[in-house]
Amino acid sequence: MRASRSATLAAASATALLLLGSAPVAVAESAERPPTSRLLPLPQGGLHSFVKGLNRSGTIVGEYYVAGSDGPLGIRWNADRPGYTPLAPLAGEKFSTATAVSDRGWAAGVSYNTRPGANPVRWTPGATPTRLALPDGAVGGNAAAVNNSGVVVGDAAGADNRSHPLRWRSDGGRTDLPVLPGDDSGTAVSVNNAGTAVGWTEKREGAGGPAHPVRWNAAGAVSPLPLPAGFDGARTNRITENGWIFGHGRLAGSTAYDRVLVWAADGTVRDAGRGRGYGVNRAGTAVGASLDDNPYGDTARWNADGTRTVLDNPAEAAGEVLGINNRGTAVGYAWPPAGNPALDTALLWKPDGTVVQLPPTPLGRYGAAFMINDAGVVAGFAVGTDGAGNATTWRATVWKR
C-alpha cells in the first residue's frame, strides 16, 4: 500500500519543474512568522483536488474531481489571491489535467475523453488551451514540462509500444527529438529556460535493454549522460536552470532504478545511494527518501559535497522529502509507525535541518507538502477523515507566511 502511495506522490511532485532551478526571487522566507494553511477553492460540485505544479510567483496548477465524474479537470490557483481559473479540455473532450507551470504562467498537461488517447496541451497565461500536434500513427501523448518561452517537452505513444520524445516550440511547431544510436524509444521529462531538455532513450525491440540517460541541447541534438562505474542504465527526472540534473540509476545485473544519481552541468555524475529522489536545487542538493538504512524510506537530503543527511522525522517511522527550494528549505511528509498509512503529516525542514510540522487545515491535521518556492510558499494537499479515522477527502492546500 505504501509503495503505490509513494508513486502517487512522486507523480504529483514531479511537476514542480522549473521552480527548483529558477533564480531566487526578491521575497525572502521569514523565520519569525509561522506559516498558515489555506484550502484552495473548488468550483461547485468539486470534491477532491491535487496540486501538480508551483511557480516562483505562487501560481499553482493541478486537477480536481466532481461528484459522479470518472476523470479530472485542470485548474489554476494563486497562493496570494482568492478564486481559481479552470484549465479547460480541448473542444469536444471531457477531461484535462495540468502537470506543469512555468514562471511566466504557461501551463502544460493533457486533455482526453479516454485513456490511452490523451492529447498534449499547452495553456496560455490567459488559460486558452492549444492542442500540441503528435506524429502520424501516435495513439496518444504527454506534455511533461514547459519553460518560460512556452516550449514544451514530452512524448508520443505509438501502437508499437514505443514512445517518441518530442519538443513543441513556442509557435506550436513540433520537433521529433532523436534517440541514441541503437535505441528505438524515448521520452523527454524536463526542460529549462535555455531550452536544454533531459530524459532517456532505450531499446524496446527484441529483448529490450536498460534506459540510457540523455540531454538534448536547444538545437535538438542528443548526447548521453555518463554513468558511474558499475551502472548499466538510468532515467533522468529534472534539469535546473544552471544545468544540475537528477534521476535514478540501476546497477548492472539489477532491474530496479533505485539509486539516486546527480549530474553537475559539466556532466560529472555522483551516486548518492539507494533511494527515491524527488527534487534538486541550483546548488545540486537533492532530496527524497533514502533506502540505505530503512526499507520504507528515511527522509533525506543528498548534499552537493556527496554526503547524505538523514533529516529528523517526528513520526519516527518513515517519510519522503518531495521538494527543495534554492534557499535549502525542504518539504515533504511522514507517516506514523502504526495505523492508516494514508494519514500523513506535512513537514518542512529548514536549511539547518530543523523540522517543522506544518499547521493543520479545516479538514484536520493530516496532509502532505509537495513543493516549495523561493518565497517560502508551500503547496500540497490536506486529508479529511470520517469518524473512524479513514481518509475520505483530499484537497489542494497552500501554506504560506
Short mmCIF file of C-alpha atoms in Angstrom, two decimals:
data_model
loop_
_atom_site.label_atom_id
_atom_site.label_comp_id
_atom_site.label_asym_id
_atom_site.label_seq_id
_atom_site.Cartn_x
_atom_site.Cartn_y
_atom_site.Cartn_z
CA MET A 1 0.00 0.00 0.00
CA ARG A 2 2.78 2.42 0.83
CA ALA A 3 4.60 1.71 -2.45
CA SER A 4 1.57 2.78 -4.51
CA ARG A 5 1.14 5.83 -2.27
CA SER A 6 4.75 6.79 -2.94
CA ALA A 7 4.20 6.53 -6.69
CA THR A 8 1.18 8.83 -6.46
CA LEU A 9 3.15 11.42 -4.52
CA ALA A 10 6.04 11.14 -6.95
CA ALA A 11 3.79 11.83 -9.91
CA ALA A 12 2.27 14.84 -8.22
CA SER A 13 5.53 16.34 -7.02
CA ALA A 14 7.29 15.57 -10.18
CA THR A 15 5.79 18.66 -11.83
CA ALA A 16 7.46 21.49 -9.93
CA LEU A 17 9.71 21.56 -12.98
CA LEU A 18 11.32 24.94 -13.38
CA LEU A 19 10.77 26.06 -9.81
CA LEU A 20 13.80 24.22 -8.49
CA GLY A 21 16.15 25.76 -10.98
CA SER A 22 14.86 29.32 -11.19
CA ALA A 23 16.73 32.34 -9.90
CA PRO A 24 15.80 33.36 -6.34
CA VAL A 25 13.00 35.88 -6.01
CA ALA A 26 13.33 39.06 -4.03
CA VAL A 27 10.98 37.98 -1.24
CA ALA A 28 12.88 36.13 1.47
CA GLU A 29 11.48 33.50 3.76
CA SER A 30 10.64 34.69 7.26
CA ALA A 31 11.97 32.67 10.15
CA GLU A 32 9.82 34.52 12.68
CA ARG A 33 6.31 34.29 11.30
CA PRO A 34 4.82 30.75 11.26
CA PRO A 35 3.02 29.64 8.10
CA THR A 36 -0.76 29.43 7.88
CA SER A 37 -2.79 26.95 5.83
CA ARG A 38 -5.50 27.57 3.24
CA LEU A 39 -7.58 25.07 1.32
CA LEU A 40 -7.60 26.07 -2.34
CA PRO A 41 -11.16 26.70 -3.60
CA LEU A 42 -13.10 24.44 -5.94
CA PRO A 43 -15.88 25.02 -8.44
CA GLN A 44 -19.38 23.99 -7.39
CA GLY A 45 -19.58 20.20 -7.10
CA GLY A 46 -15.85 19.76 -6.64
CA LEU A 47 -14.87 17.02 -4.18
CA HIS A 48 -11.12 16.36 -4.39
CA SER A 49 -8.17 18.33 -5.76
CA PHE A 50 -4.43 17.87 -6.15
CA VAL A 51 -1.52 20.18 -6.94
CA LYS A 52 0.88 19.34 -9.75
CA GLY A 53 3.00 22.48 -10.18
CA LEU A 54 4.04 25.70 -8.41
CA ASN A 55 5.98 28.65 -9.81
CA ARG A 56 8.00 31.46 -8.26
CA SER A 57 5.05 33.88 -8.11
CA GLY A 58 2.80 31.42 -6.26
CA THR A 59 0.74 30.22 -9.24
CA ILE A 60 -0.36 26.64 -8.67
CA VAL A 61 -1.76 24.19 -11.22
CA GLY A 62 -3.37 20.81 -10.79
CA GLU A 63 -6.65 18.97 -11.13
CA TYR A 64 -9.96 18.49 -9.37
CA TYR A 65 -12.77 15.95 -9.42
CA VAL A 66 -16.53 16.45 -9.27
CA ALA A 67 -19.17 14.07 -7.98
CA GLY A 68 -20.07 11.32 -10.43
CA SER A 69 -17.19 12.04 -12.81
CA ASP A 70 -14.67 9.41 -13.88
CA GLY A 71 -11.93 11.90 -14.77
CA PRO A 72 -10.28 15.16 -13.64
CA LEU A 73 -10.45 18.76 -14.79
CA GLY A 74 -7.46 21.10 -14.89
CA ILE A 75 -7.39 24.12 -12.60
CA ARG A 76 -5.12 27.04 -11.67
CA TRP A 77 -4.89 28.91 -8.36
CA ASN A 78 -2.69 31.62 -6.85
CA ALA A 79 -1.35 31.45 -3.31
CA ASP A 80 -1.90 35.19 -2.77
CA ARG A 81 -5.34 35.61 -4.33
CA PRO A 82 -8.79 34.07 -3.87
CA GLY A 83 -10.60 32.16 -6.58
CA TYR A 84 -9.45 29.86 -9.36
CA THR A 85 -9.20 29.61 -13.14
CA PRO A 86 -10.39 26.48 -14.98
CA LEU A 87 -7.89 24.95 -17.40
CA ALA A 88 -10.45 23.53 -19.77
CA PRO A 89 -10.11 20.47 -22.00
CA LEU A 90 -9.84 20.83 -25.75
CA ALA A 91 -13.10 21.28 -27.64
CA GLY A 92 -15.01 18.01 -27.80
CA GLU A 93 -13.14 16.41 -24.90
CA LYS A 94 -14.25 15.87 -21.30
CA PHE A 95 -11.18 15.71 -19.10
CA SER A 96 -7.96 17.63 -18.54
CA THR A 97 -5.11 17.88 -16.08
CA ALA A 98 -2.26 20.36 -15.81
CA THR A 99 1.07 18.83 -14.87
CA ALA A 100 3.48 21.79 -15.04
CA VAL A 101 3.59 25.60 -14.90
CA SER A 102 6.38 27.99 -15.87
CA ASP A 103 7.30 31.17 -14.05
CA ARG A 104 5.58 33.20 -16.79
CA GLY A 105 2.31 31.32 -16.42
CA TRP A 106 2.41 28.84 -19.32
CA ALA A 107 0.88 25.52 -18.26
CA ALA A 108 1.20 22.08 -19.83
CA GLY A 109 -0.74 18.86 -19.44
CA VAL A 110 -3.20 16.65 -21.30
CA SER A 111 -6.80 16.61 -22.50
CA TYR A 112 -8.78 13.47 -23.31
CA ASN A 113 -12.01 11.53 -23.44
CA THR A 114 -10.47 8.13 -22.71
CA ARG A 115 -7.02 6.83 -21.90
CA PRO A 116 -4.95 5.86 -23.76
CA GLY A 117 -5.59 8.59 -26.27
CA ALA A 118 -4.64 11.71 -24.34
CA ASN A 119 -3.67 14.81 -26.31
CA PRO A 120 -0.80 17.02 -25.09
CA VAL A 121 -1.98 20.56 -24.32
CA ARG A 122 -0.41 23.93 -23.57
CA TRP A 123 -2.49 26.61 -21.84
CA THR A 124 -1.54 30.25 -22.35
CA PRO A 125 -1.13 32.51 -19.29
CA GLY A 126 -4.71 33.53 -20.11
CA ALA A 127 -5.81 29.85 -19.80
CA THR A 128 -6.55 29.22 -23.51
CA PRO A 129 -5.80 25.58 -24.42
CA THR A 130 -3.88 24.63 -27.58
CA ARG A 131 -3.56 21.11 -28.94
CA LEU A 132 0.09 20.07 -29.42
CA ALA A 133 0.49 18.05 -32.60
CA LEU A 134 1.51 14.39 -32.47
CA PRO A 135 3.32 12.36 -35.15
CA ASP A 136 1.28 10.31 -37.61
CA GLY A 137 0.34 6.95 -36.11
CA ALA A 138 0.58 8.07 -32.48
CA VAL A 139 -2.17 6.76 -30.20
CA GLY A 140 -1.68 9.48 -27.59
CA GLY A 141 0.90 11.66 -25.94
CA ASN A 142 2.02 13.53 -22.88
CA ALA A 143 3.26 17.06 -22.11
CA ALA A 144 5.64 16.78 -19.16
CA ALA A 145 7.24 20.22 -18.74
CA VAL A 146 7.09 23.81 -20.02
CA ASN A 147 9.54 26.71 -19.85
CA ASN A 148 9.14 30.48 -19.80
CA SER A 149 9.07 30.71 -23.60
CA GLY A 150 6.21 28.23 -23.80
CA VAL A 151 8.48 25.43 -25.05
CA VAL A 152 7.01 22.07 -24.02
CA VAL A 153 8.64 18.63 -23.87
CA GLY A 154 7.05 15.21 -23.58
CA ASP A 155 6.44 12.20 -25.76
CA ALA A 156 4.07 10.38 -28.10
CA ALA A 157 2.90 6.81 -27.59
CA GLY A 158 2.99 4.54 -30.62
CA ALA A 159 0.86 1.48 -31.33
CA ASP A 160 4.15 -0.48 -31.29
CA ASN A 161 4.55 0.11 -27.51
CA ARG A 162 7.35 2.59 -28.13
CA SER A 163 7.41 6.20 -27.02
CA HIS A 164 8.90 9.02 -29.07
CA PRO A 165 10.49 12.08 -27.37
CA LEU A 166 9.07 15.40 -28.55
CA ARG A 167 9.56 19.11 -28.13
CA TRP A 168 6.96 21.70 -29.13
CA ARG A 169 8.30 25.18 -29.93
CA SER A 170 6.75 28.38 -28.67
CA ASP A 171 4.97 28.79 -32.03
CA GLY A 172 3.43 25.33 -31.60
CA GLY A 173 5.66 23.60 -34.13
CA ARG A 174 6.80 20.09 -33.21
CA THR A 175 10.37 18.75 -33.13
CA ASP A 176 10.84 14.99 -33.07
CA LEU A 177 13.82 14.54 -30.76
CA PRO A 178 16.38 11.88 -31.73
CA VAL A 179 17.24 8.84 -29.63
CA LEU A 180 20.71 7.40 -29.12
CA PRO A 181 22.08 5.07 -31.80
CA GLY A 182 20.74 1.56 -31.26
CA ASP A 183 17.69 2.74 -29.28
CA ASP A 184 14.14 2.87 -30.65
CA SER A 185 12.14 4.55 -27.86
CA GLY A 186 12.45 7.50 -25.52
CA THR A 187 10.86 10.32 -23.55
CA ALA A 188 11.68 13.91 -22.57
CA VAL A 189 10.72 14.84 -19.00
CA SER A 190 12.14 18.29 -18.17
CA VAL A 191 13.28 21.48 -19.94
CA ASN A 192 14.92 24.65 -18.64
CA ASN A 193 14.64 28.20 -19.92
CA ALA A 194 17.74 27.78 -22.10
CA GLY A 195 15.88 25.06 -23.99
CA THR A 196 18.02 22.17 -22.71
CA ALA A 197 15.90 19.08 -22.14
CA VAL A 198 16.58 15.77 -20.40
CA GLY A 199 15.03 12.33 -20.48
CA TRP A 200 16.10 8.88 -21.56
CA THR A 201 16.12 6.57 -24.56
CA GLU A 202 16.05 2.78 -24.69
CA LYS A 203 15.69 -0.23 -26.95
CA ARG A 204 12.24 -1.83 -26.83
CA GLU A 205 12.55 -4.16 -29.83
CA GLY A 206 13.55 -7.74 -29.10
CA ALA A 207 14.91 -8.37 -25.63
CA GLY A 208 15.00 -4.65 -24.84
CA GLY A 209 17.58 -3.13 -22.58
CA PRO A 210 18.30 -0.56 -19.89
CA ALA A 211 17.34 3.11 -20.17
CA HIS A 212 20.11 5.49 -21.24
CA PRO A 213 20.02 8.97 -19.66
CA VAL A 214 20.29 11.76 -22.22
CA ARG A 215 20.36 15.51 -22.67
CA TRP A 216 19.07 17.37 -25.75
CA ASN A 217 20.52 20.81 -26.43
CA ALA A 218 18.42 23.76 -27.65
CA ALA A 219 19.03 22.70 -31.26
CA GLY A 220 17.68 19.20 -30.53
CA ALA A 221 20.96 17.27 -30.68
CA VAL A 222 21.10 14.32 -28.27
CA SER A 223 24.05 13.33 -26.10
CA PRO A 224 24.38 10.57 -23.49
CA LEU A 225 24.92 11.37 -19.83
CA PRO A 226 27.71 9.37 -18.16
CA LEU A 227 27.04 6.64 -15.63
CA PRO A 228 29.06 5.78 -12.52
CA ALA A 229 31.15 2.62 -12.61
CA GLY A 230 29.03 -0.48 -12.12
CA PHE A 231 25.81 1.04 -13.55
CA ASP A 232 24.17 -0.03 -16.80
CA GLY A 233 21.24 2.41 -17.03
CA ALA A 234 19.43 5.43 -15.61
CA ARG A 235 16.39 7.66 -16.09
CA THR A 236 16.57 11.40 -15.55
CA ASN A 237 13.87 13.42 -13.76
CA ARG A 238 14.81 17.13 -13.65
CA ILE A 239 17.15 19.77 -15.01
CA THR A 240 17.65 23.08 -13.21
CA GLU A 241 18.30 26.46 -14.79
CA ASN A 242 22.04 26.15 -14.16
CA GLY A 243 22.24 22.62 -15.51
CA TRP A 244 22.07 20.28 -12.50
CA ILE A 245 20.25 17.04 -13.36
CA PHE A 246 18.99 14.29 -11.13
CA GLY A 247 17.50 10.88 -11.79
CA HIS A 248 17.58 7.23 -10.85
CA GLY A 249 20.07 4.62 -11.93
CA ARG A 250 20.32 0.86 -11.77
CA LEU A 251 23.33 -1.30 -11.02
CA ALA A 252 24.46 -3.84 -13.58
CA GLY A 253 22.60 -7.09 -13.00
CA SER A 254 19.65 -5.33 -11.35
CA THR A 255 16.27 -4.38 -12.80
CA ALA A 256 15.50 -1.69 -10.19
CA TYR A 257 16.16 2.01 -10.81
CA ASP A 258 16.76 2.59 -7.13
CA ARG A 259 19.97 4.63 -6.95
CA VAL A 260 19.76 8.42 -6.79
CA LEU A 261 22.12 9.99 -9.35
CA VAL A 262 23.04 13.67 -9.64
CA TRP A 263 24.85 15.19 -12.65
CA ALA A 264 26.60 18.58 -12.49
CA ALA A 265 26.35 20.89 -15.51
CA ASP A 266 29.72 19.61 -16.75
CA GLY A 267 28.38 16.05 -16.82
CA THR A 268 30.16 14.85 -13.68
CA VAL A 269 27.93 12.27 -12.02
CA ARG A 270 27.68 11.11 -8.42
CA ASP A 271 25.87 8.12 -6.94
CA ALA A 272 24.02 9.42 -3.88
CA GLY A 273 22.95 5.97 -2.67
CA ARG A 274 19.84 3.82 -2.66
CA GLY A 275 16.66 5.83 -2.57
CA ARG A 276 13.82 7.70 -4.24
CA GLY A 277 14.72 11.23 -5.31
CA TYR A 278 12.12 13.93 -5.92
CA GLY A 279 13.86 17.27 -6.30
CA VAL A 280 17.13 19.12 -6.78
CA ASN A 281 18.02 22.81 -6.43
CA ARG A 282 20.55 25.04 -8.17
CA ALA A 283 23.21 24.17 -5.55
CA GLY A 284 22.98 20.50 -6.56
CA THR A 285 21.29 19.43 -3.31
CA ALA A 286 18.81 16.61 -3.91
CA VAL A 287 16.03 15.38 -1.62
CA GLY A 288 13.87 12.30 -1.29
CA ALA A 289 13.77 9.08 0.69
CA SER A 290 16.95 7.17 1.46
CA LEU A 291 16.68 3.38 1.38
CA ASP A 292 20.19 2.70 2.65
CA ASP A 293 19.06 2.04 6.23
CA ASN A 294 15.24 1.91 6.11
CA PRO A 295 13.32 -0.21 3.57
CA TYR A 296 10.38 2.21 3.82
CA GLY A 297 12.47 5.33 3.41
CA ASP A 298 14.26 7.83 5.65
CA THR A 299 13.60 11.50 4.98
CA ALA A 300 16.89 12.53 3.41
CA ARG A 301 18.93 15.25 1.74
CA TRP A 302 21.89 14.41 -0.52
CA ASN A 303 24.33 17.30 -0.34
CA ALA A 304 26.37 18.60 -3.26
CA ASP A 305 29.59 17.57 -1.49
CA GLY A 306 28.48 13.93 -1.72
CA THR A 307 27.34 13.50 1.87
CA ARG A 308 23.89 12.39 2.98
CA THR A 309 21.85 14.00 5.75
CA VAL A 310 19.03 11.95 7.28
CA LEU A 311 16.50 14.59 8.31
CA ASP A 312 14.54 14.48 11.55
CA ASN A 313 11.17 12.76 11.30
CA PRO A 314 8.82 13.31 14.26
CA ALA A 315 6.67 10.33 13.25
CA GLU A 316 9.67 8.05 13.91
CA ALA A 317 8.66 5.70 11.10
CA ALA A 318 9.33 6.74 7.53
CA GLY A 319 8.72 9.55 5.09
CA GLU A 320 9.80 11.36 1.96
CA VAL A 321 11.14 14.82 1.14
CA LEU A 322 9.35 15.92 -2.02
CA GLY A 323 10.73 19.37 -2.79
CA ILE A 324 13.55 21.80 -2.00
CA ASN A 325 13.95 25.45 -2.92
CA ASN A 326 17.09 27.35 -3.81
CA ARG A 327 17.47 28.58 -0.22
CA GLY A 328 17.73 24.99 1.05
CA THR A 329 14.31 24.76 2.71
CA ALA A 330 12.66 21.40 2.01
CA VAL A 331 9.16 19.97 2.39
CA GLY A 332 7.54 16.55 2.41
CA TYR A 333 5.60 14.25 4.66
CA ALA A 334 5.88 11.39 7.13
CA TRP A 335 3.63 8.58 8.22
CA PRO A 336 3.18 7.00 11.63
CA PRO A 337 4.66 3.72 12.83
CA ALA A 338 1.17 2.18 13.01
CA GLY A 339 -2.30 2.92 11.74
CA ASN A 340 -3.67 4.12 8.42
CA PRO A 341 -0.72 4.90 6.09
CA ALA A 342 -2.82 7.45 4.17
CA LEU A 343 -2.87 9.75 7.21
CA ASP A 344 0.33 11.63 6.58
CA THR A 345 1.92 14.57 8.39
CA ALA A 346 3.04 17.56 6.28
CA LEU A 347 6.55 18.67 7.23
CA LEU A 348 9.04 21.45 6.47
CA TRP A 349 12.79 21.28 7.06
CA LYS A 350 14.79 24.49 7.47
CA PRO A 351 18.22 24.72 5.79
CA ASP A 352 19.88 23.74 9.09
CA GLY A 353 17.77 20.55 9.18
CA THR A 354 15.31 21.67 11.87
CA VAL A 355 11.93 20.05 11.21
CA VAL A 356 8.65 21.96 11.49
CA GLN A 357 5.20 20.37 11.35
CA LEU A 358 3.02 22.42 9.01
CA PRO A 359 -0.19 23.65 10.62
CA PRO A 360 -3.49 21.76 10.21
CA THR A 361 -6.25 22.80 7.82
CA PRO A 362 -10.03 22.92 8.36
CA LEU A 363 -10.02 19.26 7.28
CA GLY A 364 -7.79 18.28 10.20
CA ARG A 365 -4.15 17.57 10.93
CA TYR A 366 -3.30 15.21 8.06
CA GLY A 367 -1.65 16.22 4.82
CA ALA A 368 1.45 16.18 2.63
CA ALA A 369 3.63 19.00 1.29
CA PHE A 370 4.83 18.56 -2.31
CA MET A 371 6.76 21.66 -3.32
CA ILE A 372 8.13 24.98 -2.09
CA ASN A 373 9.21 28.10 -3.97
CA ASP A 374 11.92 30.57 -3.05
CA ALA A 375 9.42 32.86 -1.31
CA GLY A 376 8.55 30.01 1.05
CA VAL A 377 5.12 29.22 -0.43
CA VAL A 378 4.35 25.52 0.10
CA ALA A 379 1.79 23.56 -1.94
CA GLY A 380 0.41 20.10 -1.21
CA PHE A 381 -2.82 18.56 -0.03
CA ALA A 382 -4.84 18.09 3.14
CA VAL A 383 -6.67 14.90 4.07
CA GLY A 384 -10.14 14.82 5.62
CA THR A 385 -11.31 11.79 7.61
CA ASP A 386 -14.55 10.23 8.78
CA GLY A 387 -15.45 9.37 12.36
CA ALA A 388 -13.47 6.15 12.17
CA GLY A 389 -10.31 7.90 11.05
CA ASN A 390 -10.49 6.77 7.42
CA ALA A 391 -9.35 9.16 4.70
CA THR A 392 -12.34 10.48 2.76
CA THR A 393 -11.30 13.80 1.20
CA TRP A 394 -8.17 15.17 -0.47
CA ARG A 395 -7.92 18.91 -1.05
CA ALA A 396 -5.18 21.02 -2.62
CA THR A 397 -3.67 23.23 0.06
CA VAL A 398 -1.22 26.11 0.33
CA TRP A 399 0.87 27.04 3.38
CA LYS A 400 2.41 30.48 3.44
CA ARG A 401 3.65 33.18 5.79
#
